[in-house]
Coordinates of C-alpha atoms and ligand atoms in Angstrom, one line a residue:
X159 CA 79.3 147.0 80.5
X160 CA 78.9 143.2 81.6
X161 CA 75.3 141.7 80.4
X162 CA 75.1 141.0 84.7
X163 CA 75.7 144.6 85.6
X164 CA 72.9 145.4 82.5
X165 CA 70.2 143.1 84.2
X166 CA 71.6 145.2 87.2
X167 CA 70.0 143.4 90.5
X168 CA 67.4 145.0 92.7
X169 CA 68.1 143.6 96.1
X170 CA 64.6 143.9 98.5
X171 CA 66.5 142.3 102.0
X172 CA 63.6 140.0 103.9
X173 CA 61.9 141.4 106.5
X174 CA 61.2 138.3 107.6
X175 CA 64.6 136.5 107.9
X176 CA 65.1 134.4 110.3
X177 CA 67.0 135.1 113.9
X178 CA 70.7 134.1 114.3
X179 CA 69.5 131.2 117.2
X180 CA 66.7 129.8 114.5
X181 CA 69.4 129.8 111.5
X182 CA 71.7 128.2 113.9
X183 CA 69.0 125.7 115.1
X184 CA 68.7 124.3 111.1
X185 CA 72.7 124.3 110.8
X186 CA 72.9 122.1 113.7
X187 CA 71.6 119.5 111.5
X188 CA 70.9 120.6 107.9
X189 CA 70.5 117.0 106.1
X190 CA 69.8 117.8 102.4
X191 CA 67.5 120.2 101.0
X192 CA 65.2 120.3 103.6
X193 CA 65.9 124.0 105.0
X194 CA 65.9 126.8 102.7
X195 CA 67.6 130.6 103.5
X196 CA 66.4 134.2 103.7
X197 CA 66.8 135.4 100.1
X198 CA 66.1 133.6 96.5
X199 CA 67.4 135.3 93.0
X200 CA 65.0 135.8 90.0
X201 CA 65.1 136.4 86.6
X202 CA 62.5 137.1 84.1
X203 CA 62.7 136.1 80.4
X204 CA 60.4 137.7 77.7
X205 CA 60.8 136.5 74.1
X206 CA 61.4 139.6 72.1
X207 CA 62.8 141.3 74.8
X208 CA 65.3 138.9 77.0
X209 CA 66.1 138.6 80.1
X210 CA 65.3 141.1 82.4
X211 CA 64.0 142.0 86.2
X212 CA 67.0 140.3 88.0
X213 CA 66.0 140.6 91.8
X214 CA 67.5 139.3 95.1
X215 CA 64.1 139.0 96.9
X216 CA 62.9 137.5 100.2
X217 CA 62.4 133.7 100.0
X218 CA 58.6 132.7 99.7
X219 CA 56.3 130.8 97.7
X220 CA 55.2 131.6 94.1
X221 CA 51.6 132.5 92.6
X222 CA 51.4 131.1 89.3
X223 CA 48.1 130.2 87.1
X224 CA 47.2 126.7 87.3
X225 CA 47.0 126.8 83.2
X226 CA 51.2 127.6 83.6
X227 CA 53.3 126.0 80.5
X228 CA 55.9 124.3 83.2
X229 CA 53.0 122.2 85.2
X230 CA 51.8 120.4 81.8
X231 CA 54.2 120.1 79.6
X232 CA 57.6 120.2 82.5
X233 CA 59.5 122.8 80.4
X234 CA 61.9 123.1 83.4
X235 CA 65.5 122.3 84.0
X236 CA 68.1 122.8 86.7
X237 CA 71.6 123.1 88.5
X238 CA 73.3 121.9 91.3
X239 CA 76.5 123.8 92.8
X240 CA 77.3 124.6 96.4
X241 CA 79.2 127.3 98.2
X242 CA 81.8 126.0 100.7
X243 CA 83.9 128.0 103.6
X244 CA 87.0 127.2 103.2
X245 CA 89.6 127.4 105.9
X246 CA 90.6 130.9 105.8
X247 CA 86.6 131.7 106.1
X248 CA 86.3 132.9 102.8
X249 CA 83.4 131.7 100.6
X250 CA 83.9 130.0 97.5
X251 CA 82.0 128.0 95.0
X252 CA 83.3 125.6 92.7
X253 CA 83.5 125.9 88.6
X254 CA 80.5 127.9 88.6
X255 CA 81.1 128.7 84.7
X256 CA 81.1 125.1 84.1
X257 CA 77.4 125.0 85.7
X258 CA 76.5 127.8 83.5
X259 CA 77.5 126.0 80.3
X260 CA 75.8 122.9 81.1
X261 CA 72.3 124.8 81.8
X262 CA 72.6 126.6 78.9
X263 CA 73.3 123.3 76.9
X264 CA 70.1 121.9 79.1
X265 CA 68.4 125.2 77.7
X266 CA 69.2 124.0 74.2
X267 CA 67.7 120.8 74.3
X268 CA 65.1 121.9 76.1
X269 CA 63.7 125.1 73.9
X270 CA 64.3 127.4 76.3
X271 CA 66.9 130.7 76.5
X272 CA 70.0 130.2 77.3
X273 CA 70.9 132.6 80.0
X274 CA 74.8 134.7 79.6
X275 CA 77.2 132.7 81.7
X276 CA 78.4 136.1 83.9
X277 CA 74.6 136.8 84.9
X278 CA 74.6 133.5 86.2
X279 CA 77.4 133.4 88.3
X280 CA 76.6 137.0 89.6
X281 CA 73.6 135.8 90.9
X282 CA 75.4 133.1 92.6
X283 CA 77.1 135.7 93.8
X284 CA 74.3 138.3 94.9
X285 CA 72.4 135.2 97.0
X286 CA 75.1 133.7 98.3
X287 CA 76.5 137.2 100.0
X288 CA 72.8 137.9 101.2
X289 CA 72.9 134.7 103.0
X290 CA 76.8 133.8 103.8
X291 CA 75.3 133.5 107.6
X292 CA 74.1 130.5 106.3
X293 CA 77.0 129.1 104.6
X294 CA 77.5 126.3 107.4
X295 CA 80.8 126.2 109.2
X296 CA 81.0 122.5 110.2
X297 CA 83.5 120.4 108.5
X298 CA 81.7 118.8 105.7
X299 CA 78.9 120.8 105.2
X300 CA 77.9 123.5 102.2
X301 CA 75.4 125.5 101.1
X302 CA 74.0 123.6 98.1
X303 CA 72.5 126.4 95.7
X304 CA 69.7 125.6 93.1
X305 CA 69.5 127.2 89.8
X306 CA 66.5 126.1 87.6
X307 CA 64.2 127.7 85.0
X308 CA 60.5 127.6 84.4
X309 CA 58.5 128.4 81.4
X310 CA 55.9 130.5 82.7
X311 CA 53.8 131.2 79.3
X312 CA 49.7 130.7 80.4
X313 CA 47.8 128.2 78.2
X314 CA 48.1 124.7 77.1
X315 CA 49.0 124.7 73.4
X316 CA 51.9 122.8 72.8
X317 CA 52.7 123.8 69.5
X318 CA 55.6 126.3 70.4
X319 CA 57.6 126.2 73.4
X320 CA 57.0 129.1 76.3
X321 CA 57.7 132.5 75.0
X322 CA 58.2 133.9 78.7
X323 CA 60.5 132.0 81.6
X324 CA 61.9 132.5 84.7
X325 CA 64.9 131.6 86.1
X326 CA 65.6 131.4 90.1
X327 CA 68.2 130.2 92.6
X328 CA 67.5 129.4 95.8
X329 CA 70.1 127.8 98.4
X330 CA 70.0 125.3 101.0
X331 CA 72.6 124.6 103.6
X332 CA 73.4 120.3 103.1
X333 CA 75.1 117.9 105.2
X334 CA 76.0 114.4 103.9
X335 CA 73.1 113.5 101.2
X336 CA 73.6 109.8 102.2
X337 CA 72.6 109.4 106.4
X338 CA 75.3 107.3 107.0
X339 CA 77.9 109.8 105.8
X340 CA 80.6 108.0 103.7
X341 CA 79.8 104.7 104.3
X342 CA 79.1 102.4 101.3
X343 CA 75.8 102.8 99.1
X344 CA 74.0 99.6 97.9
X345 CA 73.2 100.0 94.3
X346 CA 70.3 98.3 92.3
X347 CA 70.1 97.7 88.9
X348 CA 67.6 98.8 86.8
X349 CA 66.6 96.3 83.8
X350 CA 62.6 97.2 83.8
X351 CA 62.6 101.1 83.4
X352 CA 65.0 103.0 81.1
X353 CA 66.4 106.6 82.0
X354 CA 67.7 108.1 78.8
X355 CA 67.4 106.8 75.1
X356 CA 69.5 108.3 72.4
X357 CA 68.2 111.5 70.9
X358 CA 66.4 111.9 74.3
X359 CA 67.4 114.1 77.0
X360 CA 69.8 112.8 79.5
X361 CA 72.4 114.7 79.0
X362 CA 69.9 117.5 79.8
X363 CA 69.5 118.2 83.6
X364 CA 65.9 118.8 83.4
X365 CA 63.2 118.0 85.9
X366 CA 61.2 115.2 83.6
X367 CA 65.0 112.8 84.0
X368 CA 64.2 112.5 87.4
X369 CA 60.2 112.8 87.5
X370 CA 60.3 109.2 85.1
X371 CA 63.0 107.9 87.6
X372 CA 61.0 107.9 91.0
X373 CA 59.9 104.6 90.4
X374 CA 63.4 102.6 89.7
X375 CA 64.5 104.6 92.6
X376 CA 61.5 103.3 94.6
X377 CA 62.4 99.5 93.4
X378 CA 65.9 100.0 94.9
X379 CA 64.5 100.9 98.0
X380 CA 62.6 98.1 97.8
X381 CA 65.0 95.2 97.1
X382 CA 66.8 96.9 99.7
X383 CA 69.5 99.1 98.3
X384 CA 70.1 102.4 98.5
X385 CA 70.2 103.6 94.7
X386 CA 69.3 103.0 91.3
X387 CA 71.6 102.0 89.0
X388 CA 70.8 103.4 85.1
X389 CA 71.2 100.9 82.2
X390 CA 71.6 101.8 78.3
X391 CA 67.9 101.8 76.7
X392 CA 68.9 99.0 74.5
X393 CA 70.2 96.4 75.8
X394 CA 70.5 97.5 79.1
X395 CA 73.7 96.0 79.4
X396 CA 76.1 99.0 79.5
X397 CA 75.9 101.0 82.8
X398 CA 74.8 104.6 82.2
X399 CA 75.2 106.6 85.9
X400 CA 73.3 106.1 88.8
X401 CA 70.0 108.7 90.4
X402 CA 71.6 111.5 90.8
X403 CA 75.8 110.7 90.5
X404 CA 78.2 109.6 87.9
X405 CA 79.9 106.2 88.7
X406 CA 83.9 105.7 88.4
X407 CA 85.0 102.3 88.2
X408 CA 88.9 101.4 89.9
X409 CA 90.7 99.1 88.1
X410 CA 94.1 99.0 90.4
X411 CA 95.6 102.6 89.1
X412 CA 92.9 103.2 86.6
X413 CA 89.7 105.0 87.0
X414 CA 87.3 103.9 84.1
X415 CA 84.3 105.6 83.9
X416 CA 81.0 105.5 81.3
X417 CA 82.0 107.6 78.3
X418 CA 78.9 110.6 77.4
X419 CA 76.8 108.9 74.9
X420 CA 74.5 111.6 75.1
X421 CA 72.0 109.7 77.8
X422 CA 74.0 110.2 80.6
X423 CA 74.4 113.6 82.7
X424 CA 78.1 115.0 81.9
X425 CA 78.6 115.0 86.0
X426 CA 81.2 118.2 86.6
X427 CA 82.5 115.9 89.6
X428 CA 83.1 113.4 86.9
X429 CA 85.2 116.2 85.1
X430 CA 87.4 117.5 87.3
X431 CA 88.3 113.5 88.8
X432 CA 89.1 112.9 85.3
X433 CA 91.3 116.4 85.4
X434 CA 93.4 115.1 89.0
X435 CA 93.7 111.6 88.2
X436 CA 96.6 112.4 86.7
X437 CA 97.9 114.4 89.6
X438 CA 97.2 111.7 91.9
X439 CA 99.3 108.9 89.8
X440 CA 96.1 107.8 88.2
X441 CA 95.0 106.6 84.7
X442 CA 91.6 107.1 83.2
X443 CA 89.4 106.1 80.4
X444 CA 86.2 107.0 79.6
X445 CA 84.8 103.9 77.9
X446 CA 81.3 101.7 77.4
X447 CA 81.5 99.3 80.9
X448 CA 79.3 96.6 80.8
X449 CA 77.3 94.8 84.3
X450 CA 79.2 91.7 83.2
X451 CA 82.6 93.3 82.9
X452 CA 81.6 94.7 86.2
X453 CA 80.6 91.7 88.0
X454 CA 83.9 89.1 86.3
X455 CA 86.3 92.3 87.3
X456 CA 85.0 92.2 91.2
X457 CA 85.0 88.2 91.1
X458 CA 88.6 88.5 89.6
X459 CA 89.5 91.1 92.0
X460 CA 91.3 93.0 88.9
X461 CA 88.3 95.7 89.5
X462 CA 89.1 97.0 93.4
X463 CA 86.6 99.7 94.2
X464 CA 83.6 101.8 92.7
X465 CA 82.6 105.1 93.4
X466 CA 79.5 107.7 92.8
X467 CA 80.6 111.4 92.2
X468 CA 78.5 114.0 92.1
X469 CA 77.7 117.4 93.5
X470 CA 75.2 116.6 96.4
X471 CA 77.2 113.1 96.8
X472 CA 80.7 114.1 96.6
X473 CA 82.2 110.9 96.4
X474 CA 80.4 108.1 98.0
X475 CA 81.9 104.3 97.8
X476 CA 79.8 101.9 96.5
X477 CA 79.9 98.4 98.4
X478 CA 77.6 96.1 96.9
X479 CA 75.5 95.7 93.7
X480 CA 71.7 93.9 93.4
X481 CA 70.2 93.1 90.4
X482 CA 67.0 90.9 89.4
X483 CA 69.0 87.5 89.1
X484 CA 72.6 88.8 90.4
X485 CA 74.6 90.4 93.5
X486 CA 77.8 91.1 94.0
X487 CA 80.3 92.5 96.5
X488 CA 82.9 95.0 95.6
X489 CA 86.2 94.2 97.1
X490 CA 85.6 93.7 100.8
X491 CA 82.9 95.7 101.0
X492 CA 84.5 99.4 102.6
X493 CA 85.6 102.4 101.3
X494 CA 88.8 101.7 99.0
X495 CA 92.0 103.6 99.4
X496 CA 91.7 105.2 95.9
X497 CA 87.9 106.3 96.2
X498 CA 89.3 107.9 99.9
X499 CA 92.0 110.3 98.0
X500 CA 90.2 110.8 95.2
X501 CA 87.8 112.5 97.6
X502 CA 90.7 114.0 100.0
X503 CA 91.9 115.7 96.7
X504 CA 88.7 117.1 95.6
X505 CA 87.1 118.0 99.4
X506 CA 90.2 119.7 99.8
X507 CA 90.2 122.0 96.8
X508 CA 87.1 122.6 97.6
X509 CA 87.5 123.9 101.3
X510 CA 90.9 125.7 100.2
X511 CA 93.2 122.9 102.4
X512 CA 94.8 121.5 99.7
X513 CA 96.6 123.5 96.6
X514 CA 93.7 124.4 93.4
X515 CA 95.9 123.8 90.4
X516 CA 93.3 124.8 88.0
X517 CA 91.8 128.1 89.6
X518 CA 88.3 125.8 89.5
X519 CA 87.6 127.9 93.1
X520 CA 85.2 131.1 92.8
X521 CA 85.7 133.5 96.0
X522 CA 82.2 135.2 96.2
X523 CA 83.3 137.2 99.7
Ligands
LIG738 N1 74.1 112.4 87.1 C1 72.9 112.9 87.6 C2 71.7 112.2 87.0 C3 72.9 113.9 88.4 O1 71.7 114.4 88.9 C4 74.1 114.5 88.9 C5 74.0 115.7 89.8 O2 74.0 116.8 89.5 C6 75.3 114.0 88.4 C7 75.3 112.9 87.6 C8 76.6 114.6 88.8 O3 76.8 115.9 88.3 P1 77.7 117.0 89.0 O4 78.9 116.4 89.4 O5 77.8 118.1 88.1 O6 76.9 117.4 90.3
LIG739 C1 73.3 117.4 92.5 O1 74.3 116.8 92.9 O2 73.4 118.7 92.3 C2 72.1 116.8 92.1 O3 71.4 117.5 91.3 C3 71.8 115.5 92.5 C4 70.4 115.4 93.1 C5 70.1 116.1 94.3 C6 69.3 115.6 92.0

């Protein structure tokens, strides 16, 4: 018997879902994690006993105690993986194991269980069938699903992590995360506030990463770009990733991107480009890449294009980069031939037009 089928699932279906012309009225225009679906999954962790209580249960707010572990102390981290129709009107998600792995190396660093890879994806599975209505048909679009765990332990000691958690998924159909679609992204550069240090936890995907970014994000904004750019802690000098994306740098036929030095978030978009470069005629090296290799390699023109990859980004060009006493252009400004495969390859893998050489695709129905 598979730990999943042990947990076993209650499913309790909402009495309060929403009609067909109301779900249809949000999949009209979804943007990004603004509407949420019928269902969520939880799971309760007990120290002593496990995990245990896996429910599919109508999607609704939470009662907690104010005096809750994850409100002071933000023991708390997350996933991001969406569910796609592909072309034969199946439902798939993408490398859902890897997702697994990574929160349960978040859950390491972060003191809190680690949860068995299978129950995982079966609740992927379990939330995503209660809800494949909203699993948006429109060319493009996904149902982005959110996996995070809280600690839930009452009091405000902090002299031993949570002994009680609980982990949940809810799902949310997504358009593009960027408003203009695949157009270009400015990018600022952050040389005031730091991300990650070493020994820290940005290689973690934990909420506190992107509590202490807000403000960088909001100095973007304000110099007029539309995301931060993440610097090494040190000197920073050596470009770490961006918000919420890992950044690939196109040198002619070689994709260069910043190698995992522990502070950056090992981005499984990042992964599987590395995997089809090869595929697609294309070197790749995962290297330090300094802001002044990348600003001489775009005045050269020997660097051609950058790109952000990620899960709720895809992969977005990058046309132009802003930093306290420097700006630059990258190439010409639009998307690059190379970032535009790249994404062709991936996009169609991951809506079942194109070929999946490495059985990355997970049919939930
Ligand atoms: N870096 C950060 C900080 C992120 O939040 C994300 C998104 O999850 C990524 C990189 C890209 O990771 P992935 O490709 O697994 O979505
Ligand atoms: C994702 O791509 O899954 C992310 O987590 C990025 C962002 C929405 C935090």
């Amino acid at each position: 018997m598979t730990i999943a089928q042990k947990l076993g699932f209650d499913v309790q279906q909402s009495d309060h879902a929403r009609t067909a012309a109301e779900r249809e009225q949000v999949l009209a225009n979804p943007g990004f994690g603004q509407a949420f679906t019928d269902h969520m999954i939880v799971i309760d962790y007990t120290e002593g006993q496990g995990w245990h209580d896996a429910r599919l249960v109508p999607y609704g707010p939470l009662s907690l105690d104010p005096a809750t572990s994850v409100f002071h102390y933000a023991q708390e981290l997350f996933e991001g993986l969406k569910a796609y129709r592909q072309v034969n009107g199946s439902i798939v998600t993408f490398r859902p194991y890897a997702n697994a792995a990574r929160l349960n190396r978040s859950a390491v660093r972060m003191a809190m269980p680690e949860l068995p890879e299978e129950a995982f994806v079966e609740s992927l599975e379990q939330l995503v069938q209660a809800d494949r209505d909203w699993v948006p048909t429109t060319e493009g679009h996904s149902l982005y699903l959110r996996p995070f765990i809280i600690a839930t332990q009452v009091g405000l000691g902090v002299n031993y992590p949570s002994r009680t958690y609980s982990y949940m998924v809810i799902a949310s159909p997504a358009g593009s995360y960027f408003t203009g679609g695949i157009t270009p992204v400015s990018v600022w550069l952050s040389t005031e506030y730091t991300r990650a240090a070493p020994g820290g936890t940005g290689f973690a995907k934990c909420g506190g990463n992107y509590a202490a970014a807000f403000v960088a994000q909001r100095q973007a904004v304000e110099n007029g770009c539309d995301q931060v750019v993440w610097l090494d802690a040190q000197k920073h000098e050596y470009v770490e990733e961006m918000g919420g994306m890992n950044l690939v740098f196109v040198f002619g036929d070689r994709l260069v991107t910043p190698a995992l030095t522990g502070t950056l978030l090992p981005g499984i978009t990042r992964d599987s480009i590395l995997k089809l470069a090869g595929d697609l005629g294309l070197q790749t090296e995962e290297r330090l890449v300094s802001v002044d290799e990348w600003q001489a390699g775009c005045e050269s023109g020997e660097l051609t294009e950058v790109f952000a990859c990620g899960t709720a980004a895809v992969v977005t060009p990058v046309g132009s980069v802003k930093g306290a006493d420097r700006a630059w252009t990258i190439g010409d400004g639009t998307p690059g031939p190379v970032t535009m495969r790249v994404r062709e390859e991936l996009v169609g893998i991951q809506y079942g037009s194109r070929p999946d050489p490495y059985g990355w695709v997970h049919k939930i129905c």
